[in-house]
Amino acid sequence: MTTHTDDTPNTPTTTVLVTSATGKTGRRVAERLTARGAAVRAGSRRGATVFDWEDPETWAPALRDADAAYVAYYPDLAAPGAVGAMDAFGRLAVENGVRRLTLLSGRGEPAAVLAEEALRAAAPGAELTVVRASFFAQNFSEGLLAEGVAEGAVVFPAGDAAEPFIDADDLADVVVETLTTDGHAGRVHEVTGPRPVGFAEVAAEISRASGRPVVYRPVSEGEYAGLLTGFGLPVPEAEWLAALFATLLDGHNASATDGVKRILGREPRSFADFAAGVWGVRGA
Ligand SMILES: NC(=O)c1ccc[n+]([C@@H]2O[C@H](COP(=O)([O-])OP(=O)(O)OC[C@H]3O[C@@H](n4cnc5c(N)ncnc54)[C@H](OP(=O)(O)O)[C@@H]3O)[C@@H](O)[C@H]2O)c1
């Protein structure tokens, strides 16, 4: 895939639709693609290009004449509705000339695999790469755990499970590599951080980096669903989300992969380095 540079003025510019472009991965993917000279359509409900997974009318205008797309479904690729959305989106993407797709998926999520298959079946003419990621380190700094961290507690239904948290910057580097270089079509890349880290260690690392006390308070799935409804989430969504986290963090995802090293030729960032970057002297 070619991108425009100043010394090759006649080279066509690659146009990439980036979904979830205001989110943890989409924002980083958009920044990197823009830096490489691609024309980025920053798609989301509030993005420069209006794109709403709940409103298929917004999809075709965002896809029109795009060469490639980064597909990050919201709220989760394992959510009800994702299979139908991937089917319809894949067909439209091919109809609109998209030749390369990178789909963000979750690691160890059987329901997400069904959505991956739906996109693959709907877009047989496109080069599809699936990137299955572990839990993001940025869930603690930009995501749903950030508020608790700011108040000194990581409250989560993860028991003593460990997770090889991936830094969203590493994940974005992987996504951009799959969108801009050959050899990834048809592949499923599983990417994680360098080693499993327990939630008590997460709290300790944030504490160490920030210099203020942060503790881990494990809760049951039911308690967590109750907390989410207390924050205003409708009961079915709260119960679904609590069950998803409890399942993801039951230990079956605890091992690290060498995906980042294989694709980028370098080690992924550790949780300790991530925490130092966000909360330490070098961070905010
Ligand atoms: N978080 C993790 O640890 C993790 C791990 C593996 C895989 N994933 C995958 O990552 C995706 C979710 O990422 P995230 O939880 O980190 O969220 P996120 O990308 O940080 O934030 C949500 C993004 O989705 C957009 N969005 C929200 N509702 C939308 C809608 N109806 N239509 C279009 N865009 C919408 C938001 O923009 P606007 O508000 O502007 O619309 C924002 O850009 C899921 O596909 C999930 O399977 C997440």
PDB file of C-alpha atoms and ligand atoms in Angstrom, residues 19-27 43-47 51-55 58-59 70-79 103-107 109 112 131-139 142-144 163 165-166 171 244-245 248, ligand 1:
ATOM      1  CA  THR A  19     -13.202   3.778  13.692  1.00  0.00           C
ATOM      2  CA  SER A  20     -13.294   4.593  17.429  1.00  0.00           C
ATOM      3  CA  ALA A  21     -10.978   7.436  16.397  1.00  0.00           C
ATOM      4  CA  THR A  22     -11.449   9.328  19.669  1.00  0.00           C
ATOM      5  CA  GLY A  23     -10.819   6.198  21.770  1.00  0.00           C
ATOM      6  CA  LYS A  24      -7.776   4.538  23.292  1.00  0.00           C
ATOM      7  CA  THR A  25      -6.593   2.676  20.189  1.00  0.00           C
ATOM      8  CA  GLY A  26      -8.256   4.631  17.356  1.00  0.00           C
ATOM      9  CA  ARG A  27      -6.706   7.954  18.423  1.00  0.00           C
ATOM     10  CA  GLY A  43     -14.670   8.081  12.454  1.00  0.00           C
ATOM     11  CA  SER A  44     -16.831   8.084  15.588  1.00  0.00           C
ATOM     12  CA  ARG A  45     -20.035   9.715  16.792  1.00  0.00           C
ATOM     13  CA  ARG A  46     -18.068  12.835  17.781  1.00  0.00           C
ATOM     14  CA  GLY A  47     -15.248  12.419  15.242  1.00  0.00           C
ATOM     15  CA  PHE A  51     -19.599   7.152  12.173  1.00  0.00           C
ATOM     16  CA  ASP A  52     -22.039   5.426  14.510  1.00  0.00           C
ATOM     17  CA  TRP A  53     -22.169   1.642  14.918  1.00  0.00           C
ATOM     18  CA  GLU A  54     -25.821   2.104  15.960  1.00  0.00           C
ATOM     19  CA  ASP A  55     -26.647   3.959  12.730  1.00  0.00           C
ATOM     20  CA  THR A  58     -23.408   6.705   8.576  1.00  0.00           C
ATOM     21  CA  TRP A  59     -21.184   3.836   7.381  1.00  0.00           C
ATOM     22  CA  TYR A  70      -9.237   0.029  11.132  1.00  0.00           C
ATOM     23  CA  VAL A  71     -12.270  -1.659  12.647  1.00  0.00           C
ATOM     24  CA  ALA A  72     -12.706  -1.212  16.414  1.00  0.00           C
ATOM     25  CA  TYR A  73     -16.282  -2.088  17.300  1.00  0.00           C
ATOM     26  CA  TYR A  74     -17.960  -0.540  20.331  1.00  0.00           C
ATOM     27  CA  PRO A  75     -18.667  -1.571  23.066  1.00  0.00           C
ATOM     28  CA  ASP A  76     -16.983  -4.954  22.526  1.00  0.00           C
ATOM     29  CA  LEU A  77     -16.587  -7.387  19.658  1.00  0.00           C
ATOM     30  CA  ALA A  78     -18.183 -10.045  21.905  1.00  0.00           C
ATOM     31  CA  ALA A  79     -21.291  -7.881  22.473  1.00  0.00           C
ATOM     32  CA  LEU A 103     -10.043  -5.797  12.995  1.00  0.00           C
ATOM     33  CA  LEU A 104      -9.409  -5.289  16.714  1.00  0.00           C
ATOM     34  CA  SER A 105     -10.559  -8.283  18.723  1.00  0.00           C
ATOM     35  CA  GLY A 106     -10.241  -9.523  22.272  1.00  0.00           C
ATOM     36  CA  ARG A 107      -8.069 -12.427  23.357  1.00  0.00           C
ATOM     37  CA  GLU A 109     -13.349 -14.312  23.751  1.00  0.00           C
ATOM     38  CA  ALA A 112     -15.674 -12.222  19.473  1.00  0.00           C
ATOM     39  CA  VAL A 131      -5.437  -8.380  16.017  1.00  0.00           C
ATOM     40  CA  ARG A 132      -6.537 -10.047  19.252  1.00  0.00           C
ATOM     41  CA  ALA A 133      -5.350  -7.969  22.174  1.00  0.00           C
ATOM     42  CA  SER A 134      -5.085  -8.559  25.901  1.00  0.00           C
ATOM     43  CA  PHE A 135      -6.553  -6.088  28.445  1.00  0.00           C
ATOM     44  CA  PHE A 136      -5.182  -2.575  27.804  1.00  0.00           C
ATOM     45  CA  ALA A 137      -2.884  -0.912  30.354  1.00  0.00           C
ATOM     46  CA  GLN A 138      -4.705   2.333  29.458  1.00  0.00           C
ATOM     47  CA  ASN A 139      -7.932   0.970  31.022  1.00  0.00           C
ATOM     48  CA  GLU A 142      -8.016   6.498  30.228  1.00  0.00           C
ATOM     49  CA  GLY A 143     -10.695   3.829  30.653  1.00  0.00           C
ATOM     50  CA  LEU A 144     -13.314   2.709  33.097  1.00  0.00           C
ATOM     51  CA  GLU A 163      -3.138 -10.464  32.899  1.00  0.00           C
ATOM     52  CA  PHE A 165      -1.637  -5.957  29.953  1.00  0.00           C
ATOM     53  CA  ILE A 166      -0.759  -4.437  26.584  1.00  0.00           C
ATOM     54  CA  LEU A 171      -1.087  -2.123  19.976  1.00  0.00           C
ATOM     55  CA  LEU A 244     -17.446 -10.408  30.496  1.00  0.00           C
ATOM     56  CA  PHE A 245     -14.680  -9.153  32.816  1.00  0.00           C
ATOM     57  CA  LEU A 248     -11.874 -12.748  30.690  1.00  0.00           C
TER      58      LEU A 248
HETATM   59  N1  LIG B   1     -10.307  -2.214  26.578  1.00  0.00           N
HETATM   60  C1  LIG B   1      -9.637  -3.366  26.457  1.00  0.00           C
HETATM   61  O1  LIG B   1      -8.866  -3.761  27.338  1.00  0.00           O
HETATM   62  C2  LIG B   1      -9.804  -4.179  25.194  1.00  0.00           C
HETATM   63  C3  LIG B   1      -9.003  -5.309  24.995  1.00  0.00           C
HETATM   64  C4  LIG B   1      -9.129  -6.026  23.788  1.00  0.00           C
HETATM   65  C5  LIG B   1     -10.024  -5.595  22.821  1.00  0.00           C
HETATM   66  N2  LIG B   1     -10.789  -4.494  23.055  1.00  0.00           N
HETATM   67  C6  LIG B   1     -11.716  -4.034  22.006  1.00  0.00           C
HETATM   68  O2  LIG B   1     -11.630  -2.618  21.919  1.00  0.00           O
HETATM   69  C7  LIG B   1     -12.914  -2.068  21.580  1.00  0.00           C
HETATM   70  C8  LIG B   1     -13.354  -1.079  22.625  1.00  0.00           C
HETATM   71  O3  LIG B   1     -12.271  -0.300  23.015  1.00  0.00           O
HETATM   72  P1  LIG B   1     -12.278   0.483  24.377  1.00  0.00           P
HETATM   73  O4  LIG B   1     -13.145  -0.182  25.368  1.00  0.00           O
HETATM   74  O5  LIG B   1     -10.837   0.696  24.716  1.00  0.00           O
HETATM   75  O6  LIG B   1     -13.000   1.846  24.025  1.00  0.00           O
HETATM   76  P2  LIG B   1     -12.330   3.141  23.370  1.00  0.00           P
HETATM   77  O7  LIG B   1     -11.925   2.828  21.972  1.00  0.00           O
HETATM   78  O8  LIG B   1     -11.314   3.765  24.262  1.00  0.00           O
HETATM   79  O9  LIG B   1     -13.515   4.240  23.393  1.00  0.00           O
HETATM   80  C9  LIG B   1     -14.656   4.146  22.728  1.00  0.00           C
HETATM   81  C10 LIG B   1     -14.541   4.697  21.282  1.00  0.00           C
HETATM   82  O10 LIG B   1     -15.651   4.213  20.598  1.00  0.00           O
HETATM   83  C11 LIG B   1     -16.401   5.303  20.096  1.00  0.00           C
HETATM   84  N3  LIG B   1     -17.817   4.954  20.175  1.00  0.00           N
HETATM   85  C12 LIG B   1     -18.607   4.810  21.269  1.00  0.00           C
HETATM   86  N4  LIG B   1     -19.848   4.468  20.910  1.00  0.00           N
HETATM   87  C13 LIG B   1     -19.857   4.413  19.548  1.00  0.00           C
HETATM   88  C14 LIG B   1     -20.839   4.128  18.579  1.00  0.00           C
HETATM   89  N5  LIG B   1     -22.103   3.834  18.912  1.00  0.00           N
HETATM   90  N6  LIG B   1     -20.474   4.169  17.280  1.00  0.00           N
HETATM   91  C15 LIG B   1     -19.227   4.476  16.892  1.00  0.00           C
HETATM   92  N7  LIG B   1     -18.238   4.750  17.764  1.00  0.00           N
HETATM   93  C16 LIG B   1     -18.555   4.721  19.081  1.00  0.00           C
HETATM   94  C17 LIG B   1     -16.023   6.500  20.949  1.00  0.00           C
HETATM   95  O11 LIG B   1     -16.124   7.713  20.217  1.00  0.00           O
HETATM   96  P3  LIG B   1     -17.412   8.672  20.243  1.00  0.00           P
HETATM   97  O12 LIG B   1     -17.807   8.824  21.664  1.00  0.00           O
HETATM   98  O13 LIG B   1     -16.879   9.913  19.602  1.00  0.00           O
HETATM   99  O14 LIG B   1     -18.438   7.991  19.398  1.00  0.00           O
HETATM  100  C18 LIG B   1     -14.546   6.207  21.205  1.00  0.00           C
HETATM  101  O15 LIG B   1     -13.781   6.614  20.102  1.00  0.00           O
HETATM  102  C19 LIG B   1     -13.876  -3.233  21.507  1.00  0.00           C
HETATM  103  O16 LIG B   1     -14.015  -3.634  20.152  1.00  0.00           O
HETATM  104  C20 LIG B   1     -13.174  -4.329  22.300  1.00  0.00           C
HETATM  105  O17 LIG B   1     -13.553  -5.625  21.857  1.00  0.00           O
HETATM  106  C21 LIG B   1     -10.704  -3.769  24.203  1.00  0.00           C
END
